[in-house]
């Protein structure tokens, strides 16, 4: 409890992080609650309002086929945020145990896991995702799995280096000396003392996953219409007419994406500084 209260106290000192956390929470509540509360349908077409500018009937206007931009931005935000969080969860689910095992047992299993991580990191993730999307399709679950699995080496290497550091501590050596089992040492001593830096980077990994999804969707290889995401809404800006004369089609989604990424990164900085105040930027 004392440790938690210290974390909260340090986190609250980072004003931008606190404000950003509030914004992110409000966004998450909004994308969950608003579609049902306002009966929003991102695929509903208004046949009398093609490319209509923002007004009373359509708060953020409509696109080229008459779909309400506000509804699509809210729905697309839910998909983009969901992909960011779940893809990060997949990365942690794969990278955490592999990094833990490699750092603890060393030897051949360490070499195998670390060389596998190097192989994953040697290929451009975006290129690999595009190849897999071409083979398996681009549904939301597939995109989540691809982004998550291809980003596990960063998590694995972070945990691996922390485990190596903790493994050499005197209190761990003492547990070896008294005959404590590997399972207990691994999960009750080494893991709790190795995982803090991972928490500090999770926010950055979420934002990175969201950027990757948006880039894929912008390229037409991510979330496929008519399902909305911020990335495929912004894709409309590839048309010069839309880019220059129909700003309402792409700017709202672009602003939401930028604000969300910036806020998540500020939250990540706040968590990092709260976990280790010595790392705080001057």
Coordinates of C-alpha atoms in Angstrom, one line a residue:
X1 CA 0.0 0.0 0.0
X2 CA 2.8 2.4 0.9
X3 CA 4.5 1.7 -2.5
X4 CA 1.2 2.4 -4.3
X5 CA 0.6 5.6 -2.4
X6 CA 4.2 6.7 -3.3
X7 CA 3.6 5.9 -7.0
X8 CA 0.3 7.9 -7.0
X9 CA 2.0 10.8 -5.2
X10 CA 4.9 11.0 -7.8
X11 CA 2.5 10.5 -10.7
X12 CA 0.3 13.4 -9.6
X13 CA 3.3 15.7 -9.7
X14 CA 3.4 15.2 -13.4
X15 CA 0.6 17.6 -14.3
X16 CA 0.7 16.8 -18.1
X17 CA 0.5 13.1 -17.3
X18 CA -2.5 13.6 -15.0
X19 CA -4.4 15.8 -17.6
X20 CA -3.5 13.3 -20.4
X21 CA -4.8 10.4 -18.3
X22 CA -8.1 12.1 -17.8
X23 CA -8.4 12.8 -21.5
X24 CA -7.6 9.2 -22.4
X25 CA -10.1 7.9 -19.9
X26 CA -12.8 10.3 -21.2
X27 CA -12.0 9.1 -24.8
X28 CA -12.3 5.5 -23.8
X29 CA -15.6 6.2 -22.0
X30 CA -16.8 8.2 -25.0
X31 CA -16.1 5.5 -27.6
X32 CA -17.9 2.9 -25.4
X33 CA -20.9 4.9 -24.3
X34 CA -21.7 7.4 -27.1
X35 CA -22.5 4.9 -29.8
X36 CA -25.3 3.3 -27.7
X37 CA -26.4 6.5 -25.9
X38 CA -26.7 8.5 -29.2
X39 CA -27.7 5.6 -31.4
X40 CA -24.7 6.2 -33.7
X41 CA -24.4 4.1 -36.8
X42 CA -21.1 4.7 -38.6
X43 CA -22.4 2.9 -41.8
X44 CA -25.7 4.7 -42.0
X45 CA -26.0 6.6 -45.3
X46 CA -27.9 9.9 -45.7
X47 CA -28.8 9.9 -49.4
X48 CA -29.5 13.6 -49.4
X49 CA -26.1 14.6 -47.8
X50 CA -23.1 13.7 -49.9
X51 CA -19.9 15.5 -48.9
X52 CA -21.9 17.8 -46.7
X53 CA -19.9 20.3 -44.6
X54 CA -20.5 20.3 -40.8
X55 CA -23.9 21.6 -39.7
X56 CA -26.8 20.9 -37.4
X57 CA -27.9 17.7 -39.2
X58 CA -24.3 16.3 -39.2
X59 CA -22.1 17.8 -36.6
X60 CA -18.8 16.9 -38.4
X61 CA -20.3 16.7 -41.9
X62 CA -20.6 13.6 -44.1
X63 CA -18.2 11.8 -46.5
X64 CA -18.5 11.0 -50.2
X65 CA -21.3 8.4 -49.7
X66 CA -23.2 10.3 -47.1
X67 CA -22.0 8.6 -43.9
X68 CA -21.9 10.8 -40.7
X69 CA -18.3 11.7 -39.9
X70 CA -19.0 12.1 -36.2
X71 CA -20.3 8.6 -35.9
X72 CA -17.4 7.2 -37.9
X73 CA -14.8 9.1 -35.8
X74 CA -16.4 7.7 -32.5
X75 CA -16.6 4.2 -33.9
X76 CA -13.2 4.3 -35.5
X77 CA -11.7 5.6 -32.2
X78 CA -13.0 2.5 -30.4
X79 CA -11.4 0.2 -33.0
X80 CA -8.0 2.1 -33.0
X81 CA -7.8 2.2 -29.2
X82 CA -8.9 -1.5 -28.9
X83 CA -6.2 -2.5 -31.3
X84 CA -3.6 -0.5 -29.5
X85 CA -4.4 -2.1 -26.1
X86 CA -4.9 -5.7 -27.3
X87 CA -1.8 -5.7 -29.5
X88 CA 0.3 -4.5 -26.6
X89 CA -1.3 -7.3 -24.4
X90 CA -0.3 -9.8 -27.0
X91 CA 3.3 -8.5 -27.1
X92 CA 3.5 -8.7 -23.3
X93 CA 1.9 -12.2 -23.3
X94 CA 4.6 -13.5 -25.7
X95 CA 7.6 -11.4 -24.7
X96 CA 7.3 -11.5 -20.9
X97 CA 7.6 -15.3 -20.4
X98 CA 10.2 -15.7 -23.1
X99 CA 12.4 -12.9 -21.7
X100 CA 11.9 -14.3 -18.2
X101 CA 13.0 -17.8 -19.2
X102 CA 15.9 -16.6 -21.3
X103 CA 17.3 -14.4 -18.5
X104 CA 16.8 -17.0 -15.8
X105 CA 17.9 -20.3 -17.3
X106 CA 20.6 -19.0 -19.7
X107 CA 22.5 -21.5 -21.8
X108 CA 21.1 -22.9 -25.0
X109 CA 17.5 -21.7 -24.3
X110 CA 18.8 -18.2 -23.7
X111 CA 20.7 -18.3 -27.1
X112 CA 17.7 -19.7 -28.9
X113 CA 15.2 -17.1 -27.6
X114 CA 17.5 -14.1 -28.0
X115 CA 18.5 -15.1 -31.5
X116 CA 14.9 -15.6 -32.4
X117 CA 14.2 -12.1 -31.1
X118 CA 17.1 -10.8 -33.2
X119 CA 15.6 -12.5 -36.3
X120 CA 12.2 -10.8 -35.6
X121 CA 13.9 -7.4 -35.2
X122 CA 16.0 -7.7 -38.3
X123 CA 13.0 -7.6 -40.6
X124 CA 10.9 -4.4 -41.0
X125 CA 7.7 -5.0 -39.1
X126 CA 5.6 -3.1 -41.5
X127 CA 6.7 -5.1 -44.5
X128 CA 6.1 -8.4 -42.6
X129 CA 2.6 -7.3 -41.6
X130 CA 1.8 -6.3 -45.2
X131 CA 2.9 -9.8 -46.4
X132 CA 0.9 -11.6 -43.7
X133 CA -2.1 -9.4 -44.4
X134 CA -1.9 -10.3 -48.1
X135 CA -1.9 -14.0 -47.2
X136 CA -4.4 -14.1 -44.3
X137 CA -6.5 -11.0 -44.8
X138 CA -6.9 -7.9 -42.6
X139 CA -9.6 -8.5 -40.1
X140 CA -9.2 -6.7 -36.7
X141 CA -8.2 -9.9 -34.8
X142 CA -5.5 -10.7 -37.4
X143 CA -4.1 -7.1 -37.2
X144 CA -4.0 -7.3 -33.4
X145 CA -2.1 -10.7 -33.5
X146 CA 0.3 -9.5 -36.2
X147 CA 1.2 -6.2 -34.5
X148 CA 1.4 -7.9 -31.1
X149 CA 3.5 -10.9 -32.2
X150 CA 5.9 -8.8 -34.3
X151 CA 6.6 -6.5 -31.4
X152 CA 7.3 -9.1 -28.7
X153 CA 11.1 -8.9 -29.0
X154 CA 11.3 -5.4 -27.5
X155 CA 9.3 -6.7 -24.5
X156 CA 11.4 -9.9 -24.3
X157 CA 14.7 -8.1 -24.4
X158 CA 13.6 -5.6 -21.8
X159 CA 12.6 -8.3 -19.4
X160 CA 15.7 -10.4 -20.2
X161 CA 18.1 -7.6 -19.3
X162 CA 16.2 -6.9 -16.1
X163 CA 16.2 -10.5 -15.1
X164 CA 19.9 -10.8 -15.7
X165 CA 20.4 -7.8 -13.3
X166 CA 18.1 -9.1 -10.6
X167 CA 19.4 -12.7 -10.9
X168 CA 22.9 -11.5 -9.7
X169 CA 21.5 -9.8 -6.5
X170 CA 22.5 -11.1 -3.1
X171 CA 18.9 -11.9 -2.0
X172 CA 18.5 -14.2 -5.0
X173 CA 21.8 -15.9 -4.4
X174 CA 20.6 -16.4 -0.8
X175 CA 17.5 -18.2 -2.0
X176 CA 19.6 -20.5 -4.2
X177 CA 21.8 -21.2 -1.2
X178 CA 18.9 -22.3 1.0
X179 CA 17.5 -24.6 -1.7
X180 CA 14.4 -22.5 -2.8
X181 CA 12.8 -24.0 -6.0
X182 CA 13.2 -22.4 -9.4
X183 CA 9.5 -21.7 -9.7
X184 CA 9.3 -19.8 -6.4
X185 CA 12.5 -17.8 -7.2
X186 CA 11.3 -17.0 -10.7
X187 CA 7.8 -15.9 -9.9
X188 CA 8.0 -14.6 -6.4
X189 CA 11.4 -12.9 -6.4
X190 CA 12.8 -12.2 -9.8
X191 CA 9.6 -11.4 -11.7
X192 CA 8.2 -8.7 -9.2
X193 CA 11.7 -7.1 -9.2
X194 CA 12.1 -7.1 -13.0
X195 CA 8.7 -6.0 -14.2
X196 CA 8.6 -2.3 -13.2
X197 CA 10.5 -1.0 -16.3
X198 CA 7.9 -2.8 -18.4
X199 CA 5.0 -0.9 -16.8
X200 CA 6.9 2.3 -17.6
X201 CA 7.0 1.5 -21.3
X202 CA 3.5 0.0 -21.8
X203 CA 1.9 3.4 -22.7
X204 CA 4.5 3.9 -25.4
X205 CA 3.9 0.5 -26.8
X206 CA 0.2 1.1 -26.9
X207 CA 0.7 4.4 -28.8
X208 CA 3.2 2.6 -31.2
X209 CA 0.6 -0.1 -31.9
X210 CA -2.0 2.5 -32.7
X211 CA 0.3 4.3 -35.0
X212 CA 1.1 1.0 -36.8
X213 CA -2.6 0.2 -37.2
X214 CA -3.3 3.7 -38.5
X215 CA -0.4 3.4 -41.0
X216 CA -1.7 0.1 -42.2
X217 CA -5.3 1.3 -42.6
X218 CA -4.0 4.5 -44.4
X219 CA -2.2 2.2 -46.8
X220 CA -5.4 0.1 -47.3
X221 CA -4.0 -3.0 -45.6
X222 CA -5.5 -2.4 -42.1
X223 CA -9.1 -2.2 -40.9
X224 CA -11.2 -2.5 -44.0
X225 CA -14.3 -0.4 -44.9
X226 CA -17.1 -0.2 -44.1
X227 CA -15.7 -0.7 -40.6
X228 CA -14.1 2.5 -39.4
X229 CA -10.8 3.2 -37.8
X230 CA -9.0 6.5 -37.5
X231 CA -6.4 5.3 -40.0
X232 CA -8.9 4.4 -42.8
X233 CA -10.9 7.6 -42.2
X234 CA -7.7 9.6 -42.7
X235 CA -7.1 7.6 -45.9
X236 CA -9.7 9.8 -47.6
X237 CA -7.0 12.6 -47.6
X238 CA -5.1 10.7 -50.4
X239 CA -7.6 12.4 -52.7
X240 CA -6.4 16.0 -53.5
X241 CA -10.0 17.3 -53.5
X242 CA -10.7 15.9 -50.1
X243 CA -7.3 17.1 -48.8
X244 CA -7.8 20.6 -49.9
X245 CA -11.6 21.2 -50.0
X246 CA -13.3 18.7 -47.7
X247 CA -11.2 19.0 -44.6
X248 CA -14.0 17.8 -42.3
X249 CA -13.7 14.3 -43.7
X250 CA -10.2 13.6 -42.5
X251 CA -9.1 16.3 -40.0
X252 CA -11.3 15.2 -37.0
X253 CA -9.9 11.7 -37.1
X254 CA -6.4 13.0 -37.6
X255 CA -6.7 15.3 -34.6
X256 CA -8.2 12.6 -32.4
X257 CA -5.3 10.3 -33.4
X258 CA -2.6 12.9 -32.7
X259 CA -4.2 14.0 -29.4
X260 CA -4.6 10.4 -28.2
X261 CA -1.0 9.4 -29.1
X262 CA 0.4 12.5 -27.4
X263 CA -1.7 11.9 -24.3
X264 CA -0.8 8.3 -24.0
X265 CA 2.9 9.2 -24.3
X266 CA 2.6 11.8 -21.6
X267 CA 0.9 9.1 -19.4
X268 CA 3.9 6.9 -20.1
X269 CA 6.3 9.6 -19.1
X270 CA 4.4 10.1 -15.9
X271 CA 4.4 6.4 -15.1
X272 CA 8.1 6.2 -15.8
X273 CA 8.9 9.1 -13.6
X274 CA 6.7 7.8 -10.8
X275 CA 8.3 4.4 -10.8
X276 CA 11.8 5.9 -10.8
X277 CA 11.9 9.5 -9.8
X278 CA 15.6 9.6 -10.6
X279 CA 14.7 9.3 -14.3
X280 CA 12.6 12.4 -14.3
X281 CA 13.6 14.9 -16.9
X282 CA 14.9 18.2 -15.6

